[in-house]
């Protein structure tokens, strides 16, 4: 299949420029958005790579000077956001290019929100109608450029930011946090190390799988999630095996964006547990979801037999129903070298009570296909620590 097959423009759920090499359009897109002096928000690892230097030089030659801000943790914090706002204002920036994985995308969107606000960021947590407190005139436009295929934050209306003092991950939300333009350029993901490709790809799977299992009525999101999981089944193993497989990289970027579109239907216990674990232990979000996935599926089995039957048929799995899907997930994890337990990444069960309480209170919990108690979350966590399936 030719590269030109992937060269297209979409307007769902926002304006998306799809195809290899489209990063070269960034200066023109900045001008279209009225950005004369944008700030490029990225992570420290990417900031040190030639990729970022090339983007900065191309924009400068085109008359669009960039300010680079890269002081972002893998789980971005409120301090990271406030530091970014300070740099934005000090350099007279007028827009944000969020460039990188989920951490950079979430931080970039949060910075673009906060540059014009007087309330602290935590007052915009996705609770009730907090978003109505936002001064929308103070927000600046965002161009999102993902370099991993996992979070789908480029098409999301929120950012997950860690409150360091409370040791909680909080979802900051406003409808206008959705980036105005997204660049899905698979060339930016070529050569991404296999373990990161696997962990981010499993994150995309978790978004689609939890959205598909949710009981909330949203057939459009349900259909998107189903097709995205087919793409992941076909292309994630290829992307992990060969980091330069351009077709696989393109399809995984799309599946990632589909996941974040689909989870408007809801998430569930995977994310309800991954959020506190990420806040307390600062572990990679996608890896946490990948480890937790089979344990949460097993806990939800009684409520998801029917959707798992449909999923197994759609994917053409060798075994039908819930067992077939669970076997598929376990096979992917083994094939990618993902640990089987939380203990293998240094998470013990001594904080079980705190984690269970935090998971029960997490905003993702209501989307789970069956109600889970604090005791249920504690048992799932114990199982994930010990490997009990």
Tab-separated table of C-alpha atoms in Angstrom:
chain	number	residue	atom	x	y	z
A	1	UNK	CA	0.000	0.000	0.000
A	2	UNK	CA	1.447	3.398	-0.995
A	3	UNK	CA	2.166	6.166	1.484
A	4	UNK	CA	-0.235	8.397	-0.475
A	5	UNK	CA	-3.093	6.161	0.651
A	6	UNK	CA	-2.706	7.678	4.125
A	7	UNK	CA	-2.458	11.287	2.968
A	8	UNK	CA	-5.792	12.895	3.798
A	9	UNK	CA	-7.602	15.489	5.894
A	10	UNK	CA	-10.282	14.640	8.439
A	11	UNK	CA	-12.622	16.826	10.464
A	12	UNK	CA	-13.604	14.366	13.157
A	13	UNK	CA	-13.579	15.038	16.067
A	14	UNK	CA	-11.422	18.047	15.113
A	15	UNK	CA	-9.325	19.085	12.111
A	16	UNK	CA	-6.780	16.298	11.541
A	17	UNK	CA	-3.999	16.293	8.946
A	18	UNK	CA	-3.083	12.671	8.260
A	19	UNK	CA	-0.062	11.320	6.439
A	20	UNK	CA	3.698	10.866	6.297
A	21	UNK	CA	5.739	14.070	6.211
A	22	UNK	CA	2.920	16.385	7.214
A	23	UNK	CA	5.009	17.860	10.016
A	24	UNK	CA	6.449	20.045	7.249
A	25	UNK	CA	3.104	21.878	7.166
A	26	UNK	CA	3.509	23.091	10.753
A	27	UNK	CA	4.630	26.672	9.944
A	28	UNK	CA	1.674	27.162	7.609
A	29	UNK	CA	-0.736	25.728	10.169
A	30	UNK	CA	0.633	28.112	12.792
A	31	UNK	CA	-0.096	31.033	10.469
A	32	UNK	CA	-3.598	29.695	9.794
A	33	UNK	CA	-4.192	29.647	13.563
A	34	UNK	CA	-2.855	33.183	13.985
A	35	UNK	CA	0.226	31.992	15.894
A	36	UNK	CA	3.215	34.284	15.327
A	37	UNK	CA	5.292	33.248	18.362
A	38	UNK	CA	4.051	29.845	19.553
A	39	UNK	CA	5.482	27.795	22.399
A	40	UNK	CA	6.374	24.199	21.613
A	41	UNK	CA	5.684	21.998	24.651
A	42	UNK	CA	7.528	18.688	24.684
A	43	UNK	CA	9.301	16.324	27.069
A	44	UNK	CA	13.010	16.376	27.989
A	45	UNK	CA	13.782	13.226	26.006
A	46	UNK	CA	12.344	14.567	22.762
A	47	UNK	CA	13.829	18.018	23.321
A	48	UNK	CA	17.295	16.476	23.072
A	49	UNK	CA	16.606	14.735	19.757
A	50	UNK	CA	17.290	16.039	16.225
A	51	UNK	CA	13.547	15.785	15.517
A	52	UNK	CA	12.781	18.817	17.666
A	53	UNK	CA	15.765	20.780	16.407
A	54	UNK	CA	14.581	20.157	12.839
A	55	UNK	CA	11.066	21.381	13.659
A	56	UNK	CA	12.437	24.513	15.348
A	57	UNK	CA	14.722	25.289	12.386
A	58	UNK	CA	12.010	24.707	9.773
A	59	UNK	CA	9.632	27.019	11.599
A	60	UNK	CA	12.294	29.689	12.061
A	61	UNK	CA	13.152	29.640	8.354
A	62	UNK	CA	9.450	30.045	7.604
A	63	UNK	CA	9.248	33.074	9.900
A	64	UNK	CA	7.623	31.352	12.879
A	65	UNK	CA	10.084	31.401	15.820
A	66	UNK	CA	9.356	28.814	18.505
A	67	UNK	CA	9.972	28.901	22.242
A	68	UNK	CA	10.649	25.366	23.497
A	69	UNK	CA	9.439	24.304	26.953
A	70	UNK	CA	10.342	20.762	28.025
A	71	UNK	CA	10.309	20.699	31.833
A	72	UNK	CA	7.640	18.001	32.020
A	73	UNK	CA	7.553	14.768	33.985
A	74	UNK	CA	6.251	11.493	32.599
A	75	UNK	CA	3.167	12.130	34.737
A	76	UNK	CA	2.861	15.928	34.340
A	77	UNK	CA	2.273	17.941	37.500
A	78	UNK	CA	0.597	21.182	38.427
A	79	UNK	CA	4.059	22.672	38.873
A	80	UNK	CA	5.001	21.659	35.323
A	81	UNK	CA	1.929	23.502	34.072
A	82	UNK	CA	2.545	26.663	36.105
A	83	UNK	CA	6.199	26.701	35.022
A	84	UNK	CA	5.063	26.427	31.406
A	85	UNK	CA	2.625	29.307	31.861
A	86	UNK	CA	5.454	31.451	33.249
A	87	UNK	CA	7.681	30.696	30.235
A	88	UNK	CA	4.770	31.328	27.849
A	89	UNK	CA	4.179	34.769	29.325
A	90	UNK	CA	7.883	35.665	29.621
A	91	UNK	CA	8.417	35.061	25.900
A	92	UNK	CA	5.192	36.700	24.725
A	93	UNK	CA	3.876	33.509	23.149
A	94	UNK	CA	0.467	33.388	21.495
A	95	UNK	CA	-0.292	29.703	21.028
A	96	UNK	CA	0.834	26.188	21.940
A	97	UNK	CA	2.231	23.335	19.869
A	98	UNK	CA	1.839	20.229	22.048
A	99	UNK	CA	4.456	17.841	20.655
A	100	UNK	CA	5.189	14.369	21.995
A	101	UNK	CA	3.560	11.594	23.971
A	102	UNK	CA	0.662	11.881	26.359
A	103	UNK	CA	2.597	13.832	28.972
A	104	UNK	CA	3.550	16.615	26.558
A	105	UNK	CA	0.103	16.707	24.977
A	106	UNK	CA	-1.675	16.886	28.337
A	107	UNK	CA	0.730	19.512	29.680
A	108	UNK	CA	0.505	21.579	26.504
A	109	UNK	CA	-3.288	21.639	26.552
A	110	UNK	CA	-3.301	22.545	30.249
A	111	UNK	CA	-0.827	25.382	29.681
A	112	UNK	CA	-2.954	26.733	26.831
A	113	UNK	CA	-5.921	26.701	29.202
A	114	UNK	CA	-4.152	28.287	32.169
A	115	UNK	CA	-2.346	31.210	30.507
A	116	UNK	CA	-5.493	33.329	30.783
A	117	UNK	CA	-7.025	32.130	34.061
A	118	UNK	CA	-7.152	33.633	37.546
A	119	UNK	CA	-8.426	30.505	39.333
A	120	UNK	CA	-5.928	27.727	40.219
A	121	UNK	CA	-5.914	24.751	37.890
A	122	UNK	CA	-7.538	22.413	40.419
A	123	UNK	CA	-10.740	24.457	40.295
A	124	UNK	CA	-11.184	23.178	36.737
A	125	UNK	CA	-11.187	19.511	37.741
A	126	UNK	CA	-13.801	17.523	35.825
A	127	UNK	CA	-16.380	17.584	38.598
A	128	UNK	CA	-19.896	18.939	38.141
A	129	UNK	CA	-19.904	22.217	36.221
A	130	UNK	CA	-16.406	23.382	37.230
A	131	UNK	CA	-15.597	23.992	33.563
A	132	UNK	CA	-17.989	26.949	33.604
A	133	UNK	CA	-15.443	28.818	35.750
A	134	UNK	CA	-13.010	28.941	32.808
A	135	UNK	CA	-12.420	32.295	31.144
A	136	UNK	CA	-12.537	31.043	27.558
A	137	UNK	CA	-11.249	34.365	26.221
A	138	UNK	CA	-7.998	33.680	28.045
A	139	UNK	CA	-7.396	30.331	26.335
A	140	UNK	CA	-4.989	30.124	23.396
A	141	UNK	CA	-5.105	27.756	20.387
A	142	UNK	CA	-3.364	24.381	20.373
A	143	UNK	CA	-1.833	22.361	17.550
A	144	UNK	CA	-1.263	18.776	18.723
A	145	UNK	CA	1.456	16.551	17.279
A	146	UNK	CA	1.562	13.057	18.842
A	147	UNK	CA	4.799	11.080	18.607
A	148	UNK	CA	3.451	7.956	20.311
A	149	UNK	CA	0.302	5.956	19.654
A	150	UNK	CA	-1.321	5.549	23.040
A	151	UNK	CA	-3.133	8.242	24.972
A	152	UNK	CA	-5.020	9.868	22.107
A	153	UNK	CA	-4.733	13.129	24.035
A	154	UNK	CA	-4.494	14.975	20.731
A	155	UNK	CA	-8.263	14.557	20.285
A	156	UNK	CA	-9.211	14.869	23.956
A	157	UNK	CA	-10.973	17.678	25.800
A	158	UNK	CA	-9.092	17.187	29.043
A	159	UNK	CA	-5.661	16.746	30.594
A	160	UNK	CA	-4.608	14.392	33.371
A	161	UNK	CA	-2.421	16.409	35.744
A	162	UNK	CA	-0.906	15.214	39.035
A	163	UNK	CA	-1.588	17.286	42.137
A	164	UNK	CA	1.739	16.756	43.907
A	165	UNK	CA	0.456	17.925	47.278
A	166	UNK	CA	-2.630	15.710	47.307
A	167	UNK	CA	-0.785	12.898	45.456
A	168	UNK	CA	-3.745	12.569	43.120
A	169	UNK	CA	-4.150	12.538	39.377
A	170	UNK	CA	-6.899	14.970	38.443
A	171	UNK	CA	-8.737	15.344	35.156
A	172	UNK	CA	-8.797	18.988	34.050
A	173	UNK	CA	-11.622	19.554	31.569
A	174	UNK	CA	-13.059	22.110	29.232
A	175	UNK	CA	-14.687	21.438	25.834
A	176	UNK	CA	-12.377	23.982	24.186
A	177	UNK	CA	-9.272	22.130	25.341
A	178	UNK	CA	-9.763	20.007	22.224
A	179	UNK	CA	-6.875	21.038	19.922
A	180	UNK	CA	-7.863	23.036	16.851
A	181	UNK	CA	-5.530	21.068	14.564
A	182	UNK	CA	-3.918	17.637	14.898
A	183	UNK	CA	-0.979	16.361	12.841
A	184	UNK	CA	-0.905	12.569	12.570
A	185	UNK	CA	2.480	11.972	10.932
A	186	UNK	CA	3.701	8.370	11.285
A	187	UNK	CA	7.259	9.352	10.379
A	188	UNK	CA	7.517	11.011	13.809
A	189	UNK	CA	6.950	7.621	15.483
A	190	UNK	CA	9.431	5.579	13.446
A	191	UNK	CA	12.073	3.900	15.550
A	192	UNK	CA	10.238	4.375	18.834
A	193	UNK	CA	11.670	1.626	21.097
A	194	UNK	CA	9.684	-1.599	21.183
A	195	UNK	CA	8.865	-1.450	24.933
A	196	UNK	CA	7.415	2.070	24.592
A	197	UNK	CA	5.573	1.092	21.413
A	198	UNK	CA	4.048	-1.851	23.281
A	199	UNK	CA	3.114	0.068	26.441
A	200	UNK	CA	1.561	2.977	24.546
A	201	UNK	CA	-0.225	0.609	22.175
A	202	UNK	CA	-1.707	-1.279	25.114
A	203	UNK	CA	-2.840	2.072	26.500
A	204	UNK	CA	-4.737	2.654	23.253
A	205	UNK	CA	-6.230	-0.817	23.639
A	206	UNK	CA	-7.308	-0.052	27.206
A	207	UNK	CA	-9.148	3.087	26.070
A	208	UNK	CA	-11.021	1.261	23.347
A	209	UNK	CA	-11.674	-1.850	25.422
A	210	UNK	CA	-13.059	0.055	28.400
A	211	UNK	CA	-15.173	2.278	26.153
A	212	UNK	CA	-16.532	-0.806	24.390
A	213	UNK	CA	-17.439	-2.442	27.724
A	214	UNK	CA	-19.129	0.625	29.215
A	215	UNK	CA	-22.894	0.489	29.713
A	216	UNK	CA	-23.436	4.122	28.739
A	217	UNK	CA	-25.563	4.635	25.637
A	218	UNK	CA	-23.261	5.870	22.874
A	219	UNK	CA	-23.418	3.576	19.797
A	220	UNK	CA	-21.104	5.848	17.789
A	221	UNK	CA	-18.331	5.523	20.369
A	222	UNK	CA	-18.998	1.789	20.633
A	223	UNK	CA	-18.485	1.332	16.897
A	224	UNK	CA	-15.301	3.393	16.881
A	225	UNK	CA	-13.867	1.348	19.742
A	226	UNK	CA	-14.616	-1.947	17.999
A	227	UNK	CA	-12.865	-1.006	14.756
A	228	UNK	CA	-9.923	0.503	16.647
A	229	UNK	CA	-9.367	-2.801	18.440
A	230	UNK	CA	-9.276	-4.561	15.076
A	231	UNK	CA	-6.568	-2.142	13.940
A	232	UNK	CA	-4.624	-2.752	17.145
A	233	UNK	CA	-4.906	-6.514	16.740
A	234	UNK	CA	-3.458	-6.318	13.235
A	235	UNK	CA	-0.924	-3.520	13.511
A	236	UNK	CA	0.406	-3.299	17.077
A	237	UNK	CA	2.379	-6.574	16.805
A	238	UNK	CA	3.856	-5.301	13.534
A	239	UNK	CA	4.819	-1.941	15.043
A	240	UNK	CA	6.479	-3.639	18.021
A	241	UNK	CA	8.345	-6.107	15.811
A	242	UNK	CA	9.521	-3.506	13.276
A	243	UNK	CA	9.736	0.092	14.455
A	244	UNK	CA	10.088	1.299	10.861
A	245	UNK	CA	6.866	-0.276	9.551
A	246	UNK	CA	5.239	2.933	8.311
A	247	UNK	CA	1.828	1.400	7.657
A	248	UNK	CA	1.678	-0.101	11.153
A	249	UNK	CA	2.760	3.203	12.705
A	250	UNK	CA	0.085	5.093	10.768
A	251	UNK	CA	-2.688	2.707	11.729
A	252	UNK	CA	-1.668	2.756	15.391
A	253	UNK	CA	-1.758	6.566	15.455
A	254	UNK	CA	-5.291	6.358	14.093
A	255	UNK	CA	-6.308	3.653	16.599
A	256	UNK	CA	-4.961	5.821	19.410
A	257	UNK	CA	-7.005	8.814	18.294
A	258	UNK	CA	-10.029	6.562	17.946
A	259	UNK	CA	-9.595	5.396	21.543
A	260	UNK	CA	-9.712	8.891	22.961
A	261	UNK	CA	-12.739	9.637	20.797
A	262	UNK	CA	-14.470	6.453	21.947
A	263	UNK	CA	-13.915	6.925	25.646
A	264	UNK	CA	-16.431	9.729	25.692
A	265	UNK	CA	-18.631	6.679	26.376
A	266	UNK	CA	-16.714	6.057	29.597
A	267	UNK	CA	-13.652	4.257	30.960
A	268	UNK	CA	-13.598	1.977	33.975
A	269	UNK	CA	-11.618	0.136	36.619
A	270	UNK	CA	-8.375	-0.092	34.619
A	271	UNK	CA	-8.070	3.669	34.633
A	272	UNK	CA	-9.596	4.056	38.082
A	273	UNK	CA	-6.673	1.989	39.400
A	274	UNK	CA	-3.988	3.253	37.015
A	275	UNK	CA	-4.556	6.883	37.992
A	276	UNK	CA	-3.771	6.490	41.725
A	277	UNK	CA	-0.926	4.069	40.983
A	278	UNK	CA	0.601	6.603	38.590
A	279	UNK	CA	0.204	9.405	41.119
A	280	UNK	CA	1.706	7.438	44.011
A	281	UNK	CA	4.451	5.516	42.199
A	282	UNK	CA	5.115	7.673	39.098
A	283	UNK	CA	4.909	4.682	36.741
A	284	UNK	CA	4.128	4.751	33.004
A	285	UNK	CA	0.367	5.006	32.547
A	286	UNK	CA	0.187	2.673	29.545
A	287	UNK	CA	2.266	0.020	31.282
A	288	UNK	CA	-0.012	0.157	34.325
A	289	UNK	CA	-3.096	-0.308	32.149
A	290	UNK	CA	-1.435	-3.214	30.334
A	291	UNK	CA	-0.651	-4.990	33.609
A	292	UNK	CA	-4.078	-4.310	35.120
A	293	UNK	CA	-6.065	-5.254	31.998
A	294	UNK	CA	-6.665	-9.008	32.487
A	295	UNK	CA	-7.391	-8.628	36.199
A	296	UNK	CA	-10.055	-5.988	35.548
A	297	UNK	CA	-11.547	-8.024	32.704
A	298	UNK	CA	-11.845	-11.001	35.035
A	299	UNK	CA	-13.487	-8.876	37.732
A	300	UNK	CA	-16.008	-7.618	35.162
A	301	UNK	CA	-16.653	-10.948	33.430
A	302	UNK	CA	-20.217	-11.329	34.682
A	303	UNK	CA	-21.151	-7.976	33.113
A	304	UNK	CA	-19.292	-8.167	29.777
A	305	UNK	CA	-19.995	-11.617	28.349
A	306	UNK	CA	-22.102	-10.210	25.487
A	307	UNK	CA	-19.724	-7.460	24.294
A	308	UNK	CA	-16.771	-9.860	24.611
A	309	UNK	CA	-18.637	-12.343	22.427
A	310	UNK	CA	-19.089	-9.666	19.753
A	311	UNK	CA	-15.456	-8.564	20.059
A	312	UNK	CA	-14.105	-12.097	19.717
A	313	UNK	CA	-16.180	-12.619	16.548
A	314	UNK	CA	-15.134	-9.283	15.054
A	315	UNK	CA	-11.446	-9.976	15.675
A	316	UNK	CA	-11.742	-13.554	14.425
A	317	UNK	CA	-10.151	-14.921	17.586
A	318	UNK	CA	-9.565	-18.699	17.722
A	319	UNK	CA	-11.647	-19.004	20.912
A	320	UNK	CA	-15.021	-17.308	21.198
A	321	UNK	CA	-16.416	-15.144	23.973
A	322	UNK	CA	-14.829	-13.802	27.128
A	323	UNK	CA	-12.219	-16.564	27.281
A	324	UNK	CA	-11.059	-15.777	23.768
A	325	UNK	CA	-10.612	-12.073	24.528
A	326	UNK	CA	-8.791	-12.768	27.801
A	327	UNK	CA	-6.480	-15.225	26.026
A	328	UNK	CA	-5.798	-12.595	23.352
A	329	UNK	CA	-4.886	-9.955	25.938
A	330	UNK	CA	-2.607	-12.380	27.782
A	331	UNK	CA	-0.949	-13.394	24.513
A	332	UNK	CA	-0.264	-9.764	23.573
A	333	UNK	CA	1.274	-9.083	26.974
A	334	UNK	CA	3.540	-12.150	26.775
A	335	UNK	CA	4.494	-11.397	23.182
A	336	UNK	CA	5.475	-7.823	24.076
A	337	UNK	CA	7.344	-8.737	27.247
A	338	UNK	CA	4.953	-6.823	29.495
A	339	UNK	CA	5.192	-7.854	33.165
A	340	UNK	CA	2.422	-10.039	34.507
A	341	UNK	CA	2.212	-8.358	37.919
A	342	UNK	CA	2.542	-4.944	39.533
A	343	UNK	CA	5.153	-6.442	41.858
A	344	UNK	CA	7.476	-6.850	38.864
A	345	UNK	CA	7.595	-3.058	38.446
A	346	UNK	CA	8.167	-2.391	42.127
A	347	UNK	CA	4.601	-1.916	43.388
A	348	UNK	CA	3.790	-3.856	46.557
A	349	UNK	CA	0.438	-4.295	48.257
A	350	UNK	CA	1.186	-2.323	51.421
A	351	UNK	CA	-0.867	0.662	50.195
A	352	UNK	CA	-3.847	-1.481	49.166
A	353	UNK	CA	-6.389	0.316	51.344
A	354	UNK	CA	-5.384	3.775	50.115
A	355	UNK	CA	-5.289	2.686	46.466
A	356	UNK	CA	-8.703	1.013	46.735
A	357	UNK	CA	-10.229	4.169	48.230
A	358	UNK	CA	-8.637	6.349	45.530
A	359	UNK	CA	-9.793	4.037	42.743
A	360	UNK	CA	-13.349	3.989	44.082
A	361	UNK	CA	-13.382	7.819	44.055
A	362	UNK	CA	-11.684	8.173	40.646
A	363	UNK	CA	-13.738	9.885	37.889
A	364	UNK	CA	-13.215	6.856	35.632
A	365	UNK	CA	-14.920	4.473	38.065
A	366	UNK	CA	-18.559	5.262	37.131
A	367	UNK	CA	-17.971	4.053	33.566
A	368	UNK	CA	-17.129	0.524	34.685
A	369	UNK	CA	-19.674	-2.013	33.346
A	370	UNK	CA	-20.589	-3.087	36.869
A	371	UNK	CA	-20.416	-1.130	40.137
A	372	UNK	CA	-17.311	-1.952	42.161
A	373	UNK	CA	-16.922	-1.366	45.888
A	374	UNK	CA	-13.787	-0.340	47.724
A	375	UNK	CA	-13.382	-4.005	48.682
A	376	UNK	CA	-13.670	-5.012	45.001
A	377	UNK	CA	-10.898	-2.587	44.038
A	378	UNK	CA	-8.729	-3.884	46.867
A	379	UNK	CA	-9.155	-7.456	45.605
A	380	UNK	CA	-8.353	-6.504	41.999
A	381	UNK	CA	-5.238	-4.700	43.205
A	382	UNK	CA	-4.154	-7.717	45.282
A	383	UNK	CA	-4.668	-9.967	42.258
A	384	UNK	CA	-2.597	-7.666	40.035
A	385	UNK	CA	0.208	-7.608	42.617
A	386	UNK	CA	0.275	-11.386	43.030
A	387	UNK	CA	-0.688	-12.605	39.564
A	388	UNK	CA	-3.957	-14.284	40.600
A	389	UNK	CA	-6.221	-14.696	37.593
